[in-house]
C-alpha atoms as a printed R data frame, in Angstrom:
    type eleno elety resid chain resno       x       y       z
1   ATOM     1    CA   UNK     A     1 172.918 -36.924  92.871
2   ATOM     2    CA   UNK     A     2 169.952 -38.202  90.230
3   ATOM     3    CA   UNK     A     3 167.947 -35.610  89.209
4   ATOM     4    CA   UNK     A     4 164.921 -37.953  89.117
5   ATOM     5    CA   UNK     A     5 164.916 -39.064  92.104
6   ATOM     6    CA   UNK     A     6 164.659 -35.947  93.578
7   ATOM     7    CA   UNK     A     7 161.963 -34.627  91.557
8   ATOM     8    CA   UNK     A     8 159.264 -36.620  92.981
9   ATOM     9    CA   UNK     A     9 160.099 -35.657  96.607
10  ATOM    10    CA   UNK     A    10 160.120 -32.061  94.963
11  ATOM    11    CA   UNK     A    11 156.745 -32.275  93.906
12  ATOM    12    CA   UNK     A    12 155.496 -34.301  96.714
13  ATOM    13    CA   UNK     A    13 157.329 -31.304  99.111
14  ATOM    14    CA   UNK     A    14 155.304 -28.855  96.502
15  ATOM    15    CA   UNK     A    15 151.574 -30.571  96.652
16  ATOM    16    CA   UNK     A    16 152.037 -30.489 100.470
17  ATOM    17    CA   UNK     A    17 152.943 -27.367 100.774
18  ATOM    18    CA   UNK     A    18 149.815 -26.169  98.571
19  ATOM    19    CA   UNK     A    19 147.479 -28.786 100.897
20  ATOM    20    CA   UNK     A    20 148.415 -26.426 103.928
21  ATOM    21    CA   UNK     A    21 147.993 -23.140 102.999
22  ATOM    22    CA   UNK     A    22 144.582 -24.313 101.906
23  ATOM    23    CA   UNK     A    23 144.183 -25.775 104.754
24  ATOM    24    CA   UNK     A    24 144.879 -22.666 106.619
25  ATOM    25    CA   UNK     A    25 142.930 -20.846 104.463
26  ATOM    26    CA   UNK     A    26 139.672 -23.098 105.279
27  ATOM    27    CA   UNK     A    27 140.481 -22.555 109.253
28  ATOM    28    CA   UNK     A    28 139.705 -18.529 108.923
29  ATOM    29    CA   UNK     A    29 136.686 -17.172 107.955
30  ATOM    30    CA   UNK     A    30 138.223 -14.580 105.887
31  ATOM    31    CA   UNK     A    31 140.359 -17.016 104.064
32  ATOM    32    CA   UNK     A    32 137.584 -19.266 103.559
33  ATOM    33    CA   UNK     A    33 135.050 -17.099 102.411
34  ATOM    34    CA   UNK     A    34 137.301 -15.231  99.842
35  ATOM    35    CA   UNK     A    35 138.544 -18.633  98.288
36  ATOM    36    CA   UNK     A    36 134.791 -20.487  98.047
37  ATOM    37    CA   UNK     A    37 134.131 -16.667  96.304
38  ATOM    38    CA   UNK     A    38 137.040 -16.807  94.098
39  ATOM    39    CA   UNK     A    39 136.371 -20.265  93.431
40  ATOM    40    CA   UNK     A    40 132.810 -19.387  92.215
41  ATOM    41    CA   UNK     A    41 133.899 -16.759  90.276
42  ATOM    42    CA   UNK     A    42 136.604 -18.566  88.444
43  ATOM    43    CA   UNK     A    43 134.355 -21.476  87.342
44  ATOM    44    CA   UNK     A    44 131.539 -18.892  85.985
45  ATOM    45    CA   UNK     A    45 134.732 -17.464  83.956
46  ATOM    46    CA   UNK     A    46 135.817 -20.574  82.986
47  ATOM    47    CA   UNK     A    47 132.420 -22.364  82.066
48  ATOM    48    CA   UNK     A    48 130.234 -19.285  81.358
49  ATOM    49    CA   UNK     A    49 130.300 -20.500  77.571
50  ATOM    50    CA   UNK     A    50 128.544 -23.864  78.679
51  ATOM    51    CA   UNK     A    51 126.171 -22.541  81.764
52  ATOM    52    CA   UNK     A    52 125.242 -19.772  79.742
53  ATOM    53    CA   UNK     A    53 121.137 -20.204  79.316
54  ATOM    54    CA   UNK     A    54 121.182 -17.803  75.509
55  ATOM    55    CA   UNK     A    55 123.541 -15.909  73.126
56  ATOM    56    CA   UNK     A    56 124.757 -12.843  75.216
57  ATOM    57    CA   UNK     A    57 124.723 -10.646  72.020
58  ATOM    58    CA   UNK     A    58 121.128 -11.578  70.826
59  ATOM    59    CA   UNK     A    59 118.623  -9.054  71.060
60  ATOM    60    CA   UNK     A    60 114.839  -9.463  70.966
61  ATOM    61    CA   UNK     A    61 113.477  -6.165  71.792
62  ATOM    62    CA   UNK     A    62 109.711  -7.832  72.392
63  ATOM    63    CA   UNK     A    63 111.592  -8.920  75.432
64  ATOM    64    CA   UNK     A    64 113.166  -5.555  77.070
65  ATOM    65    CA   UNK     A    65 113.819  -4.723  80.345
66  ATOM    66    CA   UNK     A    66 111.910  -7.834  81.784
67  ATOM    67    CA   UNK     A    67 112.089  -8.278  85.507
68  ATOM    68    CA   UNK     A    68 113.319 -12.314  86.488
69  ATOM    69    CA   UNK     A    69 111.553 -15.367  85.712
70  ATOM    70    CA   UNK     A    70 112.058 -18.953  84.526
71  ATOM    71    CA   UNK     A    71 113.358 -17.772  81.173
72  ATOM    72    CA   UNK     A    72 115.755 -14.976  81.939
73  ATOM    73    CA   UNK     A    73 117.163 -15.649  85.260
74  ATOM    74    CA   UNK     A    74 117.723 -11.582  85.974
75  ATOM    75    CA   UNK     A    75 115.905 -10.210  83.544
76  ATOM    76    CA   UNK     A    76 116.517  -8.736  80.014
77  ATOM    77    CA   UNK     A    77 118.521  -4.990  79.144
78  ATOM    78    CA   UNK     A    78 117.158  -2.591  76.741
79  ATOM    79    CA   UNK     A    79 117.955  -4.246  73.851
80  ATOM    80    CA   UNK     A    80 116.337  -7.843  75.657
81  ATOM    81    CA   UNK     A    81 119.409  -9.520  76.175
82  ATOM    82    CA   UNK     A    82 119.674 -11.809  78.888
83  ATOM    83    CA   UNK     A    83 121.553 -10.208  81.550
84  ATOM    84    CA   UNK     A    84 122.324 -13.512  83.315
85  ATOM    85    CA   UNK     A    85 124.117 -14.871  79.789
86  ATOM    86    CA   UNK     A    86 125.938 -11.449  79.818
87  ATOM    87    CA   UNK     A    87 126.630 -11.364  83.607
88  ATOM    88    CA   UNK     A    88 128.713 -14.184  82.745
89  ATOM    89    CA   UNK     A    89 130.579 -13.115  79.625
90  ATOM    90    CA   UNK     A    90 131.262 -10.280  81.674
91  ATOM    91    CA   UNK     A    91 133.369 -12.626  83.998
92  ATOM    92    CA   UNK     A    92 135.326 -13.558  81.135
93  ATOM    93    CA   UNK     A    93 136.459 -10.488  80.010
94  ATOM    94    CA   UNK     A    94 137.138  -9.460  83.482
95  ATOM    95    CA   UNK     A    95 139.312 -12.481  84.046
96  ATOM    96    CA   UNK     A    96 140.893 -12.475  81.067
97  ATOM    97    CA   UNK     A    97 142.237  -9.271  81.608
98  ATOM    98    CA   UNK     A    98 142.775 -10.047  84.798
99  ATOM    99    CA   UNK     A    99 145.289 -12.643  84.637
100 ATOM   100    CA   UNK     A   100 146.814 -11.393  81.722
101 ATOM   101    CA   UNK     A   101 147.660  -8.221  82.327
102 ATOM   102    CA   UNK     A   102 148.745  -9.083  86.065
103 ATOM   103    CA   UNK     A   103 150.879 -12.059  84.418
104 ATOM   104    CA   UNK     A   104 152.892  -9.462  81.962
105 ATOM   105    CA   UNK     A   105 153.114  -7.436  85.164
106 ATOM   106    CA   UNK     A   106 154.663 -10.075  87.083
107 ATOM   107    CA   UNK     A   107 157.102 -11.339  84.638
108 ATOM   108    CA   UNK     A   108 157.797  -7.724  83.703
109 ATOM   109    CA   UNK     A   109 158.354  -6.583  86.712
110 ATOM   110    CA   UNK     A   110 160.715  -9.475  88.527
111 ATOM   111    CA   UNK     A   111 162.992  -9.233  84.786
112 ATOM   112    CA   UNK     A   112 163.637  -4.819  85.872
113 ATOM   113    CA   UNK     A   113 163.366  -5.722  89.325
114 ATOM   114    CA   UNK     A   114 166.436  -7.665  88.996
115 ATOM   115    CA   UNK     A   115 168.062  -5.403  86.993
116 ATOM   116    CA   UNK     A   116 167.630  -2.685  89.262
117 ATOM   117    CA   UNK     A   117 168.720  -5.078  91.928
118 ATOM   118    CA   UNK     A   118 171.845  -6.706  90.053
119 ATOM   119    CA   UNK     A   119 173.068  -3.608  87.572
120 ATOM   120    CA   UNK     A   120 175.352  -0.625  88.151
121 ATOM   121    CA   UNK     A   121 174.192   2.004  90.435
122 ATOM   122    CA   UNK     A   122 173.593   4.543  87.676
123 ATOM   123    CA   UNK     A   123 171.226   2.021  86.053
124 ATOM   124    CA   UNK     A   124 169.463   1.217  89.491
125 ATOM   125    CA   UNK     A   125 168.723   5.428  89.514
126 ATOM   126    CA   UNK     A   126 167.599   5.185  86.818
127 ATOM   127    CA   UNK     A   127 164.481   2.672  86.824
128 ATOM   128    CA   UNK     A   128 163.646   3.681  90.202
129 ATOM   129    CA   UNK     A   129 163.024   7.788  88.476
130 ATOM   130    CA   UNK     A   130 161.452   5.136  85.495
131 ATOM   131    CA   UNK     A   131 159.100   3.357  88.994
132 ATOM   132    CA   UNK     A   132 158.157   6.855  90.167
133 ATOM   133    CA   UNK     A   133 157.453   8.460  87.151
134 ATOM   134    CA   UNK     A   134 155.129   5.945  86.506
135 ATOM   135    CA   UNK     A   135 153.474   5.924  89.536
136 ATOM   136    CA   UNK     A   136 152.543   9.299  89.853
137 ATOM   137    CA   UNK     A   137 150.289   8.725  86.808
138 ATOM   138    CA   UNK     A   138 146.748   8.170  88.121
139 ATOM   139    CA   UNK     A   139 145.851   4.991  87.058
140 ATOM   140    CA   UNK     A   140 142.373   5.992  85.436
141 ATOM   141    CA   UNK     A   141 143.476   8.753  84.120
142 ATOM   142    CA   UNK     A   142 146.787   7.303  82.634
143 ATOM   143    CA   UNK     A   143 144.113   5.022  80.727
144 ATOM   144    CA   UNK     A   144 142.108   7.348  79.358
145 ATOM   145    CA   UNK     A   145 144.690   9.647  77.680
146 ATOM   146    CA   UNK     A   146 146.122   6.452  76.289
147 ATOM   147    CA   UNK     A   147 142.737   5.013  74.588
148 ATOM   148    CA   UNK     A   148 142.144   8.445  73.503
149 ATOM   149    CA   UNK     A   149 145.370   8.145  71.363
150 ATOM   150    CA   UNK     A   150 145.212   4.535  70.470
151 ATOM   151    CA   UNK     A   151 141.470   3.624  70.385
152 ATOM   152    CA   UNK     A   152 139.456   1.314  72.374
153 ATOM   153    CA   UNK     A   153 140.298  -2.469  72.494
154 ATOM   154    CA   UNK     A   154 141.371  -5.466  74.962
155 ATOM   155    CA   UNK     A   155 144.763  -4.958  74.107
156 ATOM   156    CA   UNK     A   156 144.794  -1.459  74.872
157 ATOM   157    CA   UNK     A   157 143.265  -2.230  78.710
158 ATOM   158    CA   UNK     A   158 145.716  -4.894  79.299
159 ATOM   159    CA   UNK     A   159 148.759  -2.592  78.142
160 ATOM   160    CA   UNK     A   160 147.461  -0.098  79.980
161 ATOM   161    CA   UNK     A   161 147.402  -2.259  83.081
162 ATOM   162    CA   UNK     A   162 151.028  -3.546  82.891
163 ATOM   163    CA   UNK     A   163 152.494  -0.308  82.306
164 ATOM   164    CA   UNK     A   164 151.399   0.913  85.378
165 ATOM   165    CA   UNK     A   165 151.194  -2.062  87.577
166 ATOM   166    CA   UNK     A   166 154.416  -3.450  86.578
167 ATOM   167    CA   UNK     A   167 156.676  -1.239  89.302
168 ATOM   168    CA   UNK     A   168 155.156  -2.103  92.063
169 ATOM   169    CA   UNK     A   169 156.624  -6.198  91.294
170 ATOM   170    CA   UNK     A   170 159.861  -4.585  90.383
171 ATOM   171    CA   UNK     A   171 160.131  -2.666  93.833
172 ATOM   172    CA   UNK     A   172 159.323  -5.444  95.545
173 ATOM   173    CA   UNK     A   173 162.286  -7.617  93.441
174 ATOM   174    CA   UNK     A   174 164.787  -4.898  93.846
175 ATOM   175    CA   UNK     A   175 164.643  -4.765  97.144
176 ATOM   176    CA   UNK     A   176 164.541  -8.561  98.090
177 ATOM   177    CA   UNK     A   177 168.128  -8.928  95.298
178 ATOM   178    CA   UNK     A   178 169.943  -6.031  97.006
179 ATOM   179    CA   UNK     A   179 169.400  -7.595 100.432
180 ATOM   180    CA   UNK     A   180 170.550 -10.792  99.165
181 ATOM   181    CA   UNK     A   181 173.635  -9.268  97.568
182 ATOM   182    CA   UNK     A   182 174.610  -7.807 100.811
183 ATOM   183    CA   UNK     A   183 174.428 -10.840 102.833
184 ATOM   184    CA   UNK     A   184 177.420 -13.433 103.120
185 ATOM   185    CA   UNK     A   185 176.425 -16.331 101.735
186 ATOM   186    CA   UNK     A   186 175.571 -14.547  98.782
187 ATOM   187    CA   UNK     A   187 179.811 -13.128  98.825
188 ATOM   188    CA   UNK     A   188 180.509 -16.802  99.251
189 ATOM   189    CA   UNK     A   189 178.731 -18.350  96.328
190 ATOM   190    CA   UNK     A   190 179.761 -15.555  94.449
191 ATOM   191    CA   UNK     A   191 183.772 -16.347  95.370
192 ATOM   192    CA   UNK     A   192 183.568 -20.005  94.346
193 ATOM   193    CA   UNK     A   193 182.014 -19.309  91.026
194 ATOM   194    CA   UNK     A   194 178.246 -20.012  91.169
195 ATOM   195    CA   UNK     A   195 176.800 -17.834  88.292
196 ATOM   196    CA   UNK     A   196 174.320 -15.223  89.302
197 ATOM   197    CA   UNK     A   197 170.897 -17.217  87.756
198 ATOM   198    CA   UNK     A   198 171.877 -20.348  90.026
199 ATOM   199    CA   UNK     A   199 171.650 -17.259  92.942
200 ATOM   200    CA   UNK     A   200 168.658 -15.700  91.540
201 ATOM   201    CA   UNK     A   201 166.376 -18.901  91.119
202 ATOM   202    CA   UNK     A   202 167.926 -20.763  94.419
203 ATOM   203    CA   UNK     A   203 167.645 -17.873  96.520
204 ATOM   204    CA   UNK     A   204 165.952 -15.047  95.134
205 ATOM   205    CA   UNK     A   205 163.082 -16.127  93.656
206 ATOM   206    CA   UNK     A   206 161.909 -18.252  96.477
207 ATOM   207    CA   UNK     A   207 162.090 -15.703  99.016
208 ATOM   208    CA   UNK     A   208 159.946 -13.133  97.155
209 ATOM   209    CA   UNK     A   209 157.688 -15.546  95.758
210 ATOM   210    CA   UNK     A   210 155.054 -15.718  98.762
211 ATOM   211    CA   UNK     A   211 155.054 -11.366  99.104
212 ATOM   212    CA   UNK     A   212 154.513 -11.264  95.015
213 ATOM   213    CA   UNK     A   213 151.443 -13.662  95.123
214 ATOM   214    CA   UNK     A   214 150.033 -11.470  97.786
215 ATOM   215    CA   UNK     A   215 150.557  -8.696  96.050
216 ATOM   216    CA   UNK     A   216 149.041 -10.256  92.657
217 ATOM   217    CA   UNK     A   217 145.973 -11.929  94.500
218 ATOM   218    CA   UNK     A   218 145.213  -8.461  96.004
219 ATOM   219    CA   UNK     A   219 145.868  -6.760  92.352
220 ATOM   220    CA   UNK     A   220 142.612  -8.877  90.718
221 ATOM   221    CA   UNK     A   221 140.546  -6.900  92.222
222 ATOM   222    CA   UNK     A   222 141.900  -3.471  90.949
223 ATOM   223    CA   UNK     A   223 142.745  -4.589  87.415
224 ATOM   224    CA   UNK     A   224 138.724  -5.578  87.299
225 ATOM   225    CA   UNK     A   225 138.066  -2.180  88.736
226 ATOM   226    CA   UNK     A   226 140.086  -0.591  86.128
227 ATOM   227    CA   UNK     A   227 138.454  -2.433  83.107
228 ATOM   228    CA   UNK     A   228 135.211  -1.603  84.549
229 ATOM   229    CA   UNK     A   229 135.594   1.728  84.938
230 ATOM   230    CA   UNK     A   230 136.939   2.170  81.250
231 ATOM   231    CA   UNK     A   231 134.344   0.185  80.215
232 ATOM   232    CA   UNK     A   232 131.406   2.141  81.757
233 ATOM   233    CA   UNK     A   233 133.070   5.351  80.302
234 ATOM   234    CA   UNK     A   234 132.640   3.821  76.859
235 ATOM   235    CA   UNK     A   235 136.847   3.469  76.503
236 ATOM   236    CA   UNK     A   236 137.301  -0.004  77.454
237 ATOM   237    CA   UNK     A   237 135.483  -3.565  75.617
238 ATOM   238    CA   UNK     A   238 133.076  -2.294  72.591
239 ATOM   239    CA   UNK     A   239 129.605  -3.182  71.884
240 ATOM   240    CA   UNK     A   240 128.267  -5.840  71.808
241 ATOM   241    CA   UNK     A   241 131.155  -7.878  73.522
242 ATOM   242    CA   UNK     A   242 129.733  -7.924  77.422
243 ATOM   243    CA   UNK     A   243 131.283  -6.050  80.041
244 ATOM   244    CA   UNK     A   244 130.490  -4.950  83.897
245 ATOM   245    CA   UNK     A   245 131.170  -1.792  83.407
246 ATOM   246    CA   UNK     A   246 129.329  -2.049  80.062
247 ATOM   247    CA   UNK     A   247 126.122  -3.485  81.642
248 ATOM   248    CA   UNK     A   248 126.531  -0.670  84.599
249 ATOM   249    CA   UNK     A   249 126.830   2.034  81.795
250 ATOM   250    CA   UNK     A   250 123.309   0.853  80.020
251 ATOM   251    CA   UNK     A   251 121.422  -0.243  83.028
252 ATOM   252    CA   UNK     A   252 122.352   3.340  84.746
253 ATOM   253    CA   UNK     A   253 120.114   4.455  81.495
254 ATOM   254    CA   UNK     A   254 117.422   2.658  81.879
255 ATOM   255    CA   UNK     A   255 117.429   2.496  85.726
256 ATOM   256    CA   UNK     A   256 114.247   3.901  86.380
257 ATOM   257    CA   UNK     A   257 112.450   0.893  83.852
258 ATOM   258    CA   UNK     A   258 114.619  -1.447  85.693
259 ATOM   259    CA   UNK     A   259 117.293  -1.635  87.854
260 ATOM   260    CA   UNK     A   260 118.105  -5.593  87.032
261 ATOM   261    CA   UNK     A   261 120.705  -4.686  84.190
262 ATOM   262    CA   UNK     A   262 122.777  -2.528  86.875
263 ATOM   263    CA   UNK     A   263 122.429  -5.127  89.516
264 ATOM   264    CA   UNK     A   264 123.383  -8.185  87.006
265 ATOM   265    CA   UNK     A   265 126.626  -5.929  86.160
266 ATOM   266    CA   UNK     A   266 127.233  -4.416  89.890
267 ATOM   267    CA   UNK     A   267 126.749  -7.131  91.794
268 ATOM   268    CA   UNK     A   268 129.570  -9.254  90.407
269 ATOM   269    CA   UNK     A   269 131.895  -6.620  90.539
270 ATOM   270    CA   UNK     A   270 131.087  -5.969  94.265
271 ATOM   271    CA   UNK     A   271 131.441  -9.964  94.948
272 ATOM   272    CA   UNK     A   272 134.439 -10.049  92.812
273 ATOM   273    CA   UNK     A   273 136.260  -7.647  94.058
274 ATOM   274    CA   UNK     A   274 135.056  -8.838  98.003
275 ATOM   275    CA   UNK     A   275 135.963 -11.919  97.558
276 ATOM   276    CA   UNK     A   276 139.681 -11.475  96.124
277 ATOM   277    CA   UNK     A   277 140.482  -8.915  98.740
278 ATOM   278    CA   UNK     A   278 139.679 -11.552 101.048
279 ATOM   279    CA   UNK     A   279 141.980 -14.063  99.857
280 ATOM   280    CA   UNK     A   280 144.491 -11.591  99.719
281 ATOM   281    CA   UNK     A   281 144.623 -10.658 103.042
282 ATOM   282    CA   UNK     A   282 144.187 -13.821 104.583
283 ATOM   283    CA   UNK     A   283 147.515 -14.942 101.827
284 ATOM   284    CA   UNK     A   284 149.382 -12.127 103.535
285 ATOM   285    CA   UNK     A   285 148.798 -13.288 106.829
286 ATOM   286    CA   UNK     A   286 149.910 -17.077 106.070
287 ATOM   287    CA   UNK     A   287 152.449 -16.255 103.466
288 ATOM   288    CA   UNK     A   288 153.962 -13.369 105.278
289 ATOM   289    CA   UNK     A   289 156.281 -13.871 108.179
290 ATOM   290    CA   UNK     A   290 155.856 -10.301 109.298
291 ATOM   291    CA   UNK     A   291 152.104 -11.046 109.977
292 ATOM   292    CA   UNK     A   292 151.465 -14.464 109.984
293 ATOM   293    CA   UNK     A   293 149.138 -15.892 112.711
294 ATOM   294    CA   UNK     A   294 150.112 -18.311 114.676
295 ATOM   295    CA   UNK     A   295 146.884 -20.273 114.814
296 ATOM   296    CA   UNK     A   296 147.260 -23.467 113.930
């Protein structure tokens, strides 16, 4: 059979596919409301650099702790930087990190998943001690004993992240490979010589594909906690790069003079982390056979 002509109805099968989740997505309120949020969010991450009104870093201390006008949309921090400008490099970093570290999760994860799933037994024992080990490490906590060894930095927060993130993919892949290696088909393909990455990507792969973009949509929101909580304890981004939990940590200060620095770093993270839950649960409910709605 050409290969080209069966990519097109591949992608066409694809692009429709993606039309009717969102479609289903628009028909519940839930769904709908977390993806016009998401959507928001993800174009003030993407475009903050060119919608941003001044330099999020530039102080003018004639200016400090302003309440919202014309000039500075909410107001100015202690130092009189615009909150709005830093509101929005704030969505950067959070998204950054975000998909990054959820990313190297993913990949992580699926790669010791399946090796858990497809090894000997004695290896299997052994990452699943590695999966609970690692999850009996609160997260926060896990974080902070880390940065306290290594220092401060992006890269730090993001390895922090996949470390302990990555075993909850890897269950999920483990399980899904040794269900498929139990079934027949898989005993048949395996008899007349189909190699075992034909069996992961043609079978595999698409099954758990739907239950680990659930599991990653409804991860965002965490992974933004996480930053922002190291953040606001003065362990996460440094000064002067813009942060929520940054912005939280210096408004919570200066609270009393003004409360618009904690509300320009608060209020994102409350909408953020609203509106990705959202999605998420209305993804499980589509994407998930074991609670799908049959609305149509």
């Amino acid at each position: 059979m050409d290969t080209h002509a069966t990519s097109p109805s591949r992608f066409r099968r694809a692009t429709a596919g993606t039309l009717t989740i969102l479609r289903r997505l628009m028909r519940t309120p839930m769904g709908a409301a977390g993806l016009v949020i998401v959507a928001v969010v993800l174009f003030a991450g993407i475009f903050g650099d060119l919608i941003a009104p001044h330099d999020p870093i530039a102080l003018n201390i004639r200016e400090r702790l302003t309440s919202p006008s014309l000039t500075h949309i909410l107001g100015t921090d202690q130092l009189g930087r615009d909150n709005f400008s830093r509101m929005l490099n704030g969505t950067q970093v959070a998204l950054t990190v975000a998909f990054i570290s959820i990313s190297l999760s993913l990949v992580t994860g699926v790669i010791v998943g399946l090796a858990a799933g497809y090894g000997p037994r004695w290896l299997d024992q052994i990452l699943i001690v590695l999966f609970d080990t690692v999850r009996s490490f609160p997260t926060l906590m896990f974080g902070i004993a880390i940065v306290a060894l290594i220092g401060p930095s992006l890269e730090t927060i993001i390895t922090v992240i996949v470390i302990t993130t990555f075993p909850i993919y890897a269950r999920v892949v483990r399980t899904q490979t040794i269900a498929i290696k139990n079934n027949e088909f898989f005993l048949a393909e395996r008899s007349i010589g189909v190699g075992s990455l034909r069996i992961v990507f043609t079978h595999v792969l698409p099954n758990i594909l739907g239950q680990l973009l659930i599991l990653a949509s409804m991860d965002v929101p965490v992974v933004i906690t996480i930053e922002s909580g190291l953040s606001f304890l003065g362990l996460g981004i440094r000064p002067p790069e813009a942060s929520w939990g940054t912005m939280l940590a210096d408004g919570y200060a200066y609270i009393r003079n003004s409360p618009w620095p904690v509300i320009a770093g608060g209020g994102p993270l409350i909408i953020a982390t609203i509106g990705f839950t959202f999605l998420g649960e209305a993804m499980r409910d589509i994407l998930d056979p074991k609670t799908r709605t049959n609305s149509q």
